[in-house]
Amino acid sequence: MRPPDPRAERTRSSALASARELLVEQGLAGLTHGAVAARSGVSRATLYRHWPEPADLVCDAVAWHIEAVRPEPTGDLRADLLAELSATHAMLHEPVMEQAMRVIIERAGVDPRFAEVKVSLHRSGTGAVRAILADAIARAELPAELDIDLAVDQLHGPLFFRRLVAHRTFDLDYVRRVIDQFLSSHRPEIQRPQGHS
Amino acid sequence: MRPPDPRAERTRSSALASARELLVEQGLAGLTHGAVAARSGVSRATLYRHWPEPADLVCDAVAWHIEAVRPEPTGDLRADLLAELSATHAMLHEPVMEQAMRVIIERAGVDPRFAEVKVSLHRSGTGAVRAILADAIARAELPAELDIDLAVDQLHGPLFFRRLVAHRTFDLDYVRRVIDQFLSSHRPEIQRPQGHS
């Protein structure tokens, strides 16, 4: 494998930074090859070579946003889940990211390209939580038989449901309660913070 | 208050039945006043009087679907949750209802009429679970301090997240596990079915 070409990396970063700005300023409708070329100075030909369809740019731009706000895990299960889901909380309350997620959910139902985008975003968006849970299992802080897919749904699901389906905002106290109830159902020996007996 | 006029009720039922058929056959795009009039025989003028905008028809048609598949509660907490979330499971796997939900989630982000529709659907869609939980609290089967809003998110959230965000299907065994883990976190004295210690 060749090492990455630094100039190609710079071009890619510049294009994605512009794509991300456009997504935040104008939503998906503004994220076209022409607009990214005009803002980044990267040629349309290069953009089309890297990202043949707008859905590819959307995917990388949103994935870049997910990476940019990703906290470093510390090895403290509760603190790491809280940091990660706080980033999800921030994304669900950032107007354009929120709308981008709504659009991707809708388009994925009818457009296979967007369905791929969504699968890819779901993978990168939940990857950190999967890693945190796997590490906690390795440290014997969670049961070895934990179903990580189900755990991801139990942690992310309430947040997405409240913001995108119930159409309500929520605060970090809500995030803490989702995490604490998740932990209490899998680590019953630990004192419950909610006082449920 | 006057008793409902039987003829007006019949007109309303006939229009909504046609609207529901159109929604299932053609999605939201096919649910227009003209198409409902043609199918139901109810005049456009009457339709516009009852449902001034397409969003009103969408709301009533989806709400009608929610009511049509709603099971009767029996007073058995786990069985009632399972029946109710099985109906949600069915809806999330019925292609047009699923796509209708995707469209409503997207449109609600930009169109206040759809935001109202979504709030109303969320209320009717989660009302049965709220009632089941409130009854269980009244029977002292769940703690009096249970946060019913959070509980609704914990029960519905994983299902919506898995189908609409992770873009995966799921079976009734998944629904049972979501319910059992929810119950085990709120009723820790009861034997866990998953074998988590």
Short mmCIF file of N, CA and C in Angstrom, two decimals, chain A residues 99 102-103 105-106 108-110 115 118-119 122 126 143 145-147 149-150 152-154 156-158 160-168 174 177-178 181 184-186 188-189 192 194-197, chain B residues 99 102-103 105-106 108-110 115 118-119 122 126 143 145-147 149-150 152-154 156-158 160-168 174 177-178 181 184-186 188-189 192 194-197:
data_model
loop_
_atom_site.label_atom_id
_atom_site.label_comp_id
_atom_site.label_asym_id
_atom_site.label_seq_id
_atom_site.Cartn_x
_atom_site.Cartn_y
_atom_site.Cartn_z
N GLN A 99 -31.76 18.49 10.25
CA GLN A 99 -32.55 18.39 9.03
C GLN A 99 -31.90 17.42 8.04
N ARG A 102 -33.05 14.11 8.97
CA ARG A 102 -34.45 13.89 8.55
C ARG A 102 -34.51 13.56 7.06
N VAL A 103 -33.77 14.33 6.25
CA VAL A 103 -33.79 14.12 4.80
C VAL A 103 -33.24 12.75 4.45
N ILE A 105 -33.19 10.08 6.30
CA ILE A 105 -34.17 9.06 6.71
C ILE A 105 -35.26 8.92 5.64
N GLU A 106 -35.72 10.07 5.12
CA GLU A 106 -36.80 10.01 4.13
C GLU A 106 -36.28 9.46 2.81
N ALA A 108 -33.76 7.65 2.14
CA ALA A 108 -33.30 6.26 2.20
C ALA A 108 -34.44 5.29 1.92
N GLY A 109 -35.69 5.72 2.17
CA GLY A 109 -36.83 4.85 1.93
C GLY A 109 -37.10 4.64 0.45
N VAL A 110 -36.65 5.55 -0.40
CA VAL A 110 -36.97 5.47 -1.83
C VAL A 110 -35.74 5.45 -2.73
N ALA A 115 -29.94 5.03 0.97
CA ALA A 115 -29.99 3.91 1.91
C ALA A 115 -28.58 3.48 2.27
N LYS A 118 -27.07 6.01 4.55
CA LYS A 118 -27.58 5.89 5.91
C LYS A 118 -26.92 4.72 6.64
N VAL A 119 -26.77 3.60 5.96
CA VAL A 119 -26.12 2.46 6.59
C VAL A 119 -24.70 2.84 7.02
N HIS A 122 -24.83 5.26 9.92
CA HIS A 122 -25.23 4.55 11.13
C HIS A 122 -24.02 3.82 11.70
N THR A 126 -22.52 4.99 15.25
CA THR A 126 -22.67 4.13 16.42
C THR A 126 -21.37 3.38 16.74
N PRO A 143 -21.93 -7.55 31.14
CA PRO A 143 -21.94 -9.00 30.94
C PRO A 143 -21.44 -9.40 29.55
N GLU A 145 -22.43 -11.61 27.63
CA GLU A 145 -23.49 -11.96 26.69
C GLU A 145 -24.31 -10.74 26.23
N LEU A 146 -23.87 -9.53 26.59
CA LEU A 146 -24.58 -8.32 26.17
C LEU A 146 -24.75 -8.31 24.64
N ASP A 147 -25.98 -8.02 24.19
CA ASP A 147 -26.24 -7.87 22.75
C ASP A 147 -25.92 -6.42 22.39
N ASP A 149 -25.77 -4.80 19.53
CA ASP A 149 -26.72 -4.15 18.62
C ASP A 149 -27.94 -3.62 19.37
N LEU A 150 -28.48 -4.45 20.25
CA LEU A 150 -29.64 -4.02 21.03
C LEU A 150 -29.26 -2.87 21.96
N VAL A 152 -26.97 -0.60 21.54
CA VAL A 152 -26.87 0.63 20.74
C VAL A 152 -28.26 1.23 20.54
N ASP A 153 -29.24 0.38 20.20
CA ASP A 153 -30.61 0.86 20.00
C ASP A 153 -31.19 1.44 21.29
N GLN A 154 -30.85 0.81 22.44
CA GLN A 154 -31.39 1.28 23.72
C GLN A 154 -30.78 2.62 24.14
N HIS A 156 -29.11 4.97 21.75
CA HIS A 156 -29.39 6.00 20.75
C HIS A 156 -30.89 6.17 20.50
N GLY A 157 -31.64 5.05 20.55
CA GLY A 157 -33.04 5.08 20.15
C GLY A 157 -33.88 6.14 20.85
N PRO A 158 -33.83 6.20 22.19
CA PRO A 158 -34.65 7.21 22.86
C PRO A 158 -34.33 8.64 22.42
N PHE A 160 -33.06 9.75 19.45
CA PHE A 160 -33.59 9.99 18.10
C PHE A 160 -35.11 10.05 18.13
N PHE A 161 -35.72 9.15 18.90
CA PHE A 161 -37.19 9.12 18.95
C PHE A 161 -37.72 10.44 19.50
N ARG A 162 -37.10 10.92 20.60
CA ARG A 162 -37.63 12.15 21.21
C ARG A 162 -37.45 13.35 20.29
N ARG A 163 -36.32 13.44 19.60
CA ARG A 163 -36.06 14.63 18.78
C ARG A 163 -36.76 14.55 17.42
N LEU A 164 -36.67 13.39 16.76
CA LEU A 164 -37.15 13.32 15.36
C LEU A 164 -38.58 12.82 15.25
N VAL A 165 -39.07 12.06 16.20
CA VAL A 165 -40.45 11.55 16.13
C VAL A 165 -41.36 12.33 17.07
N ALA A 166 -40.97 12.43 18.35
CA ALA A 166 -41.81 13.20 19.29
C ALA A 166 -41.67 14.70 19.01
N HIS A 167 -40.60 15.08 18.26
CA HIS A 167 -40.41 16.47 17.86
C HIS A 167 -40.20 17.38 19.07
N ARG A 168 -39.50 16.82 20.08
CA ARG A 168 -39.21 17.61 21.27
C ARG A 168 -37.69 17.73 21.43
N TYR A 174 -31.52 14.45 30.49
CA TYR A 174 -32.23 13.35 29.84
C TYR A 174 -31.24 12.29 29.36
N ARG A 177 -30.04 10.20 32.18
CA ARG A 177 -31.03 9.24 32.68
C ARG A 177 -31.13 8.03 31.77
N VAL A 178 -31.07 8.26 30.45
CA VAL A 178 -31.08 7.13 29.51
C VAL A 178 -29.89 6.22 29.79
N GLN A 181 -30.23 4.40 33.30
CA GLN A 181 -31.19 3.29 33.31
C GLN A 181 -30.66 2.12 32.49
N SER A 184 -28.15 0.49 34.77
CA SER A 184 -28.76 -0.21 35.90
C SER A 184 -29.42 -1.51 35.46
N SER A 185 -29.88 -1.58 34.21
CA SER A 185 -30.52 -2.82 33.77
C SER A 185 -29.48 -3.88 33.44
N HIS A 186 -28.23 -3.46 33.21
CA HIS A 186 -27.18 -4.45 32.88
C HIS A 186 -26.18 -4.64 34.00
N PRO A 188 -27.01 -4.62 37.67
CA PRO A 188 -27.97 -4.41 38.75
C PRO A 188 -27.32 -4.30 40.13
N GLU A 189 -26.06 -4.72 40.24
CA GLU A 189 -25.42 -4.66 41.56
C GLU A 189 -25.07 -3.22 41.95
N ARG A 192 -28.77 2.32 42.14
CA ARG A 192 -29.52 3.07 41.15
C ARG A 192 -29.56 4.54 41.53
N GLN A 194 -31.70 6.71 40.39
CA GLN A 194 -33.05 7.27 40.32
C GLN A 194 -33.90 6.93 41.54
N GLY A 195 -33.38 6.10 42.43
CA GLY A 195 -34.13 5.74 43.62
C GLY A 195 -35.22 4.73 43.38
N HIS A 196 -35.25 4.08 42.19
CA HIS A 196 -36.24 3.03 41.97
C HIS A 196 -35.86 1.83 42.80
N SER A 197 -36.84 1.25 43.45
CA SER A 197 -36.49 0.10 44.31
C SER A 197 -36.82 -1.19 43.60
N GLN B 99 -42.97 4.32 4.91
CA GLN B 99 -42.55 5.45 4.10
C GLN B 99 -43.31 6.72 4.52
N ARG B 102 -41.49 8.08 7.36
CA ARG B 102 -40.25 8.74 6.92
C ARG B 102 -40.54 10.14 6.37
N VAL B 103 -41.59 10.21 5.51
CA VAL B 103 -41.93 11.50 4.89
C VAL B 103 -42.35 12.50 5.95
N ILE B 105 -41.52 12.60 9.08
CA ILE B 105 -40.33 13.02 9.85
C ILE B 105 -39.56 14.09 9.09
N GLU B 106 -39.43 13.90 7.78
CA GLU B 106 -38.66 14.88 6.99
C GLU B 106 -39.44 16.18 6.85
N ALA B 108 -41.77 17.42 8.61
CA ALA B 108 -41.99 18.12 9.88
C ALA B 108 -40.85 19.08 10.20
N GLY B 109 -39.65 18.81 9.63
CA GLY B 109 -38.51 19.68 9.89
C GLY B 109 -38.63 21.03 9.19
N VAL B 110 -39.43 21.08 8.13
CA VAL B 110 -39.49 22.32 7.34
C VAL B 110 -40.91 22.87 7.20
N ALA B 115 -45.36 19.36 11.10
CA ALA B 115 -44.89 19.27 12.48
C ALA B 115 -46.08 19.04 13.41
N LYS B 118 -47.23 15.53 13.04
CA LYS B 118 -46.36 14.58 13.72
C LYS B 118 -46.61 14.58 15.22
N VAL B 119 -46.80 15.77 15.79
CA VAL B 119 -47.07 15.84 17.23
C VAL B 119 -48.37 15.08 17.53
N HIS B 122 -47.79 11.36 17.12
CA HIS B 122 -46.99 10.87 18.22
C HIS B 122 -47.88 10.69 19.46
N THR B 126 -48.52 6.95 20.87
CA THR B 126 -47.94 6.55 22.15
C THR B 126 -48.98 6.54 23.27
N PRO B 143 -42.97 1.55 39.56
CA PRO B 143 -42.80 2.56 40.62
C PRO B 143 -43.60 3.84 40.31
N GLU B 145 -42.85 6.79 40.78
CA GLU B 145 -42.05 7.91 40.26
C GLU B 145 -41.58 7.66 38.82
N LEU B 146 -42.08 6.60 38.18
CA LEU B 146 -41.69 6.33 36.79
C LEU B 146 -41.95 7.56 35.91
N ASP B 147 -40.97 7.94 35.11
CA ASP B 147 -41.13 9.04 34.15
C ASP B 147 -41.74 8.43 32.88
N ASP B 149 -42.88 9.73 30.11
CA ASP B 149 -42.31 10.22 28.83
C ASP B 149 -41.03 9.47 28.48
N LEU B 150 -40.16 9.34 29.46
CA LEU B 150 -38.90 8.63 29.22
C LEU B 150 -39.18 7.15 28.91
N VAL B 152 -41.78 5.84 27.50
CA VAL B 152 -42.27 5.74 26.12
C VAL B 152 -41.09 5.75 25.14
N ASP B 153 -40.12 6.65 25.39
CA ASP B 153 -38.94 6.72 24.51
C ASP B 153 -38.13 5.43 24.60
N GLN B 154 -38.04 4.84 25.80
CA GLN B 154 -37.25 3.62 25.97
C GLN B 154 -37.90 2.43 25.29
N HIS B 156 -40.46 2.72 22.59
CA HIS B 156 -40.62 2.94 21.15
C HIS B 156 -39.29 3.25 20.48
N GLY B 157 -38.40 3.97 21.19
CA GLY B 157 -37.17 4.48 20.57
C GLY B 157 -36.34 3.41 19.88
N PRO B 158 -36.02 2.29 20.56
CA PRO B 158 -35.20 1.27 19.90
C PRO B 158 -35.83 0.75 18.61
N PHE B 160 -38.02 2.29 16.47
CA PHE B 160 -37.91 3.29 15.40
C PHE B 160 -36.47 3.44 14.95
N PHE B 161 -35.54 3.46 15.92
CA PHE B 161 -34.13 3.63 15.57
C PHE B 161 -33.67 2.50 14.68
N ARG B 162 -34.01 1.27 15.05
CA ARG B 162 -33.53 0.13 14.26
C ARG B 162 -34.13 0.13 12.86
N ARG B 163 -35.41 0.47 12.73
CA ARG B 163 -36.04 0.39 11.40
C ARG B 163 -35.73 1.61 10.54
N LEU B 164 -35.85 2.81 11.12
CA LEU B 164 -35.75 4.03 10.30
C LEU B 164 -34.35 4.61 10.24
N VAL B 165 -33.51 4.36 11.24
CA VAL B 165 -32.14 4.92 11.22
C VAL B 165 -31.13 3.84 10.86
N ALA B 166 -31.16 2.70 11.57
CA ALA B 166 -30.22 1.62 11.22
C ALA B 166 -30.64 0.94 9.92
N HIS B 167 -31.91 1.17 9.50
CA HIS B 167 -32.40 0.65 8.24
C HIS B 167 -32.40 -0.88 8.24
N ARG B 168 -32.70 -1.46 9.39
CA ARG B 168 -32.78 -2.91 9.49
C ARG B 168 -34.18 -3.31 9.90
N TYR B 174 -37.13 -9.49 19.08
CA TYR B 174 -36.47 -8.21 19.41
C TYR B 174 -37.40 -7.35 20.27
N ARG B 177 -37.48 -8.55 23.79
CA ARG B 177 -36.27 -8.25 24.56
C ARG B 177 -36.24 -6.79 25.00
N VAL B 178 -36.70 -5.88 24.12
CA VAL B 178 -36.79 -4.47 24.51
C VAL B 178 -37.72 -4.33 25.72
N GLN B 181 -36.16 -6.03 28.96
CA GLN B 181 -35.10 -5.24 29.59
C GLN B 181 -35.67 -3.97 30.22
N SER B 184 -37.21 -5.20 33.42
CA SER B 184 -36.22 -5.62 34.42
C SER B 184 -35.52 -4.41 35.04
N SER B 185 -35.41 -3.30 34.28
CA SER B 185 -34.74 -2.13 34.88
C SER B 185 -35.68 -1.39 35.83
N HIS B 186 -36.98 -1.63 35.71
CA HIS B 186 -37.93 -0.95 36.59
C HIS B 186 -38.56 -1.87 37.62
N PRO B 188 -36.75 -4.72 39.30
CA PRO B 188 -35.59 -5.60 39.44
C PRO B 188 -35.85 -6.84 40.28
N GLU B 189 -36.95 -6.85 41.03
CA GLU B 189 -37.21 -8.03 41.87
C GLU B 189 -37.66 -9.23 41.04
N ARG B 192 -34.91 -12.10 35.69
CA ARG B 192 -34.55 -11.65 34.34
C ARG B 192 -34.62 -12.80 33.35
N GLN B 194 -33.23 -12.84 30.42
CA GLN B 194 -32.03 -12.89 29.56
C GLN B 194 -30.86 -13.56 30.25
N GLY B 195 -30.98 -13.87 31.54
CA GLY B 195 -29.87 -14.52 32.23
C GLY B 195 -28.76 -13.56 32.64
N HIS B 196 -28.99 -12.22 32.50
CA HIS B 196 -27.96 -11.27 32.99
C HIS B 196 -27.98 -11.31 34.50
N SER B 197 -26.80 -11.37 35.10
CA SER B 197 -26.77 -11.43 36.56
C SER B 197 -26.46 -10.05 37.11
#
